Short mmCIF file of C-alpha atoms in Angstrom, two decimals:
data_model
loop_
_atom_site.label_atom_id
_atom_site.label_comp_id
_atom_site.label_asym_id
_atom_site.label_seq_id
_atom_site.Cartn_x
_atom_site.Cartn_y
_atom_site.Cartn_z
CA LYS O 1320 -97.23 -54.70 -260.56
CA VAL O 1321 -94.86 -57.39 -259.36
CA ILE O 1322 -95.90 -59.38 -256.31
CA GLU O 1323 -92.69 -60.27 -254.52
CA THR O 1324 -92.56 -62.56 -251.53
CA THR O 1325 -89.33 -63.77 -249.99
CA ILE O 1326 -89.46 -67.55 -249.72
CA ALA O 1327 -85.87 -68.48 -248.91
CA ASN O 1328 -85.16 -71.13 -246.28
CA LEU O 1329 -88.70 -72.53 -246.08
CA ASN O 1330 -89.75 -76.08 -246.95
CA SER O 1331 -93.00 -74.97 -248.55
CA VAL O 1332 -95.10 -71.84 -249.02
CA ASN O 1333 -98.82 -71.54 -249.63
CA PHE O 1334 -99.52 -69.24 -252.58
CA LEU O 1335 -102.94 -68.13 -251.27
CA GLU O 1336 -101.40 -67.14 -247.90
CA SER O 1337 -98.76 -65.11 -249.76
CA MET O 1338 -101.51 -63.28 -251.67
CA LYS O 1339 -103.07 -62.22 -248.36
CA LEU O 1340 -99.70 -60.84 -247.24
CA PHE O 1341 -99.46 -58.87 -250.49
CA SER O 1342 -102.34 -56.56 -249.52
CA LYS O 1343 -101.53 -56.38 -245.79
CA PRO O 1344 -100.65 -52.81 -244.67
CA GLU O 1345 -96.91 -52.22 -244.46
CA ILE O 1346 -95.68 -49.97 -241.63
CA PHE O 1347 -92.60 -47.79 -242.08
CA ASP O 1348 -91.48 -46.84 -238.57
CA HIS O 1349 -88.35 -45.59 -236.81
CA GLU O 1350 -86.34 -48.57 -238.09
CA ASN O 1351 -87.48 -48.14 -241.69
CA LEU O 1352 -88.68 -44.59 -242.43
CA LEU O 1353 -90.23 -43.69 -245.78
CA PHE O 1354 -88.96 -40.64 -247.70
CA CYS O 1355 -91.73 -38.08 -248.32
CA THR O 1356 -91.37 -36.34 -251.67
CA LYS O 1357 -93.52 -33.39 -250.48
CA CYS O 1358 -91.67 -32.40 -247.30
CA LYS O 1359 -88.34 -33.98 -248.38
CA LYS O 1360 -87.92 -35.79 -245.04
CA ASN O 1361 -88.04 -39.37 -243.81
CA GLN O 1362 -91.43 -40.00 -242.20
CA ILE O 1363 -93.33 -42.71 -240.33
CA ALA O 1364 -95.90 -44.01 -242.82
CA GLN O 1365 -98.19 -46.86 -243.80
CA ARG O 1366 -98.57 -48.28 -247.31
CA THR O 1367 -101.21 -50.68 -248.59
CA THR O 1368 -101.00 -52.29 -252.02
CA THR O 1369 -104.24 -53.04 -253.86
CA ILE O 1370 -105.06 -54.32 -257.34
CA TYR O 1371 -107.81 -51.92 -258.49
CA HIS O 1372 -108.24 -53.30 -262.01
CA PRO O 1373 -107.82 -57.09 -261.83
CA PRO O 1374 -106.36 -58.43 -265.07
CA SER O 1375 -108.04 -60.94 -267.39
CA ILE O 1376 -104.80 -62.94 -267.37
CA PHE O 1377 -103.05 -62.99 -263.98
CA ILE O 1378 -99.37 -63.89 -264.40
CA ILE O 1379 -97.40 -64.73 -261.27
CA HIS O 1380 -93.61 -64.83 -261.55
CA LEU O 1381 -92.14 -66.75 -258.63
CA LYS O 1382 -88.87 -65.30 -257.44
CA ARG O 1383 -86.63 -68.36 -257.69
CA PHE O 1384 -83.18 -66.76 -257.85
CA ILE O 1385 -81.78 -65.16 -254.70
CA ARG O 1386 -78.77 -62.82 -254.71
CA GLN O 1387 -76.16 -64.00 -252.23
CA PRO O 1388 -73.94 -61.64 -250.18
CA ASN O 1389 -70.97 -62.47 -252.44
CA GLY O 1390 -72.90 -61.23 -255.52
CA THR O 1391 -73.71 -64.65 -256.98
CA TYR O 1392 -77.22 -66.05 -257.38
CA SER O 1393 -78.60 -69.33 -256.16
CA LYS O 1394 -81.87 -71.04 -257.00
CA ASP O 1395 -84.47 -71.26 -254.26
CA PRO O 1396 -86.02 -74.76 -254.41
CA THR O 1397 -88.87 -73.96 -251.99
CA HIS O 1398 -92.00 -75.91 -252.86
CA ILE O 1399 -94.85 -73.46 -253.46
CA ILE O 1400 -98.34 -74.84 -253.01
CA PHE O 1401 -100.66 -73.19 -255.53
CA PRO O 1402 -104.22 -73.98 -256.66
CA THR O 1403 -104.35 -76.10 -259.82
CA ASP O 1404 -108.03 -75.51 -260.46
CA GLU O 1405 -109.66 -72.27 -259.39
CA PHE O 1406 -109.06 -69.73 -256.67
CA VAL O 1407 -110.98 -66.64 -255.61
CA PHE O 1408 -108.98 -63.43 -255.36
CA GLU O 1409 -110.58 -61.08 -252.84
CA ASN O 1410 -109.87 -57.43 -253.47
CA SER O 1411 -110.14 -54.41 -251.17
CA GLU O 1412 -113.27 -52.41 -250.46
CA ASN O 1413 -112.28 -49.65 -252.91
CA SER O 1414 -111.53 -51.76 -255.98
CA GLU O 1415 -113.87 -52.17 -258.95
CA ALA O 1416 -114.41 -55.90 -258.34
CA LYS O 1417 -114.63 -57.44 -254.86
CA LYS O 1418 -114.05 -61.09 -255.80
CA ILE O 1419 -112.59 -62.60 -258.95
CA LYS O 1420 -112.41 -66.30 -259.72
CA TYR O 1421 -109.26 -67.35 -261.59
CA GLU O 1422 -108.41 -70.68 -263.21
CA LEU O 1423 -104.86 -71.99 -263.69
CA PHE O 1424 -104.08 -72.78 -267.33
CA GLY O 1425 -100.30 -72.69 -267.64
CA ILE O 1426 -97.07 -73.22 -265.71
CA VAL O 1427 -93.52 -72.60 -266.89
CA ASN O 1428 -90.93 -74.77 -265.12
CA HIS O 1429 -87.20 -74.16 -264.83
CA MET O 1430 -84.76 -76.95 -264.03
CA GLY O 1431 -81.12 -76.05 -263.45
CA ASP O 1432 -79.45 -72.89 -262.16
CA MET O 1433 -78.40 -69.42 -263.37
CA SER O 1434 -75.58 -70.82 -265.53
CA TYR O 1435 -77.61 -73.39 -267.41
CA GLY O 1436 -81.08 -74.82 -267.35
CA HIS O 1437 -84.02 -76.30 -269.15
CA ASN O 1438 -87.60 -75.08 -269.40
CA SER O 1439 -90.77 -77.08 -269.80
CA ALA O 1440 -94.44 -76.13 -269.46
CA PHE O 1441 -97.72 -77.56 -268.29
CA CYS O 1442 -100.74 -76.17 -270.18
CA ARG O 1443 -104.41 -76.86 -270.65
CA GLN O 1444 -107.25 -75.40 -272.63
CA LYS O 1445 -110.47 -74.50 -270.85
CA GLY O 1446 -112.10 -77.72 -269.65
CA ALA O 1447 -109.31 -79.89 -271.04
CA GLU O 1448 -106.73 -82.14 -269.42
CA TRP O 1449 -103.22 -81.01 -268.51
CA ARG O 1450 -100.36 -81.55 -270.99
CA LEU O 1451 -96.60 -81.43 -270.44
CA PHE O 1452 -94.71 -79.60 -273.22
CA ASP O 1453 -91.02 -80.49 -273.13
CA ASP O 1454 -88.90 -79.78 -276.21
CA THR O 1455 -90.20 -81.98 -279.03
CA PHE O 1456 -92.79 -84.00 -277.14
CA VAL O 1457 -96.20 -83.44 -275.55
CA LEU O 1458 -97.46 -85.84 -272.89
CA PRO O 1459 -100.66 -86.07 -270.84
CA ALA O 1460 -100.24 -84.97 -267.21
CA ARG O 1461 -102.28 -85.45 -264.05
CA PRO O 1462 -103.22 -82.39 -261.91
CA GLU O 1463 -101.03 -83.60 -259.03
CA GLN O 1464 -97.98 -83.60 -261.35
CA VAL O 1465 -98.14 -79.89 -262.18
CA VAL O 1466 -97.28 -78.56 -258.69
CA THR O 1467 -93.50 -78.91 -258.43
CA SER O 1468 -90.55 -77.01 -256.96
CA SER O 1469 -89.55 -76.20 -260.56
CA ALA O 1470 -92.64 -74.00 -261.10
CA TYR O 1471 -91.42 -70.56 -262.14
CA ILE O 1472 -94.29 -68.68 -263.82
CA LEU O 1473 -98.02 -69.30 -263.25
CA PHE O 1474 -100.76 -68.25 -265.68
CA TYR O 1475 -104.34 -67.82 -264.44
CA ARG O 1476 -107.35 -66.63 -266.48
CA LYS O 1477 -110.35 -64.77 -265.10
CA VAL O 1478 -113.48 -66.93 -265.20
CA ALA O 1479 -115.96 -65.00 -263.03
CA ILE O 1480 -116.48 -61.73 -261.15
CA PHE O 1481 -118.81 -61.46 -258.18
#
């Protein structure tokens, strides 16, 4: 399942707030009817998205490239605030696990645009310090350095269920 949140034209977005929006009921009303495959008609409906089987590795791909009306793509530089240590994902009443604690262990960064670019990564082993991997070198990194507007893919591992 892909969690997609539109972030264009904002200075910053809080990742945890976006996760709450992910599971918020979505109403399809007169302006935006949903096609029913049973009756073959557009209907007023409500849809709720839930993660029933939380993954051991939770990978979040941040939508950084926005299609423009002229068909080209531009990079969205919005700064996304995400937890660098642990966060608790709260699931719905019907899922197999109510709360899952995840720990960030990797970040892929993209600098550039759709035509060209460069990738780097921040990674850490469990209980270890952050490292920046950039082409042929590896450097130590501080936790405050890993949250940038170049963050593109986030990797979290499950550390506890309660």
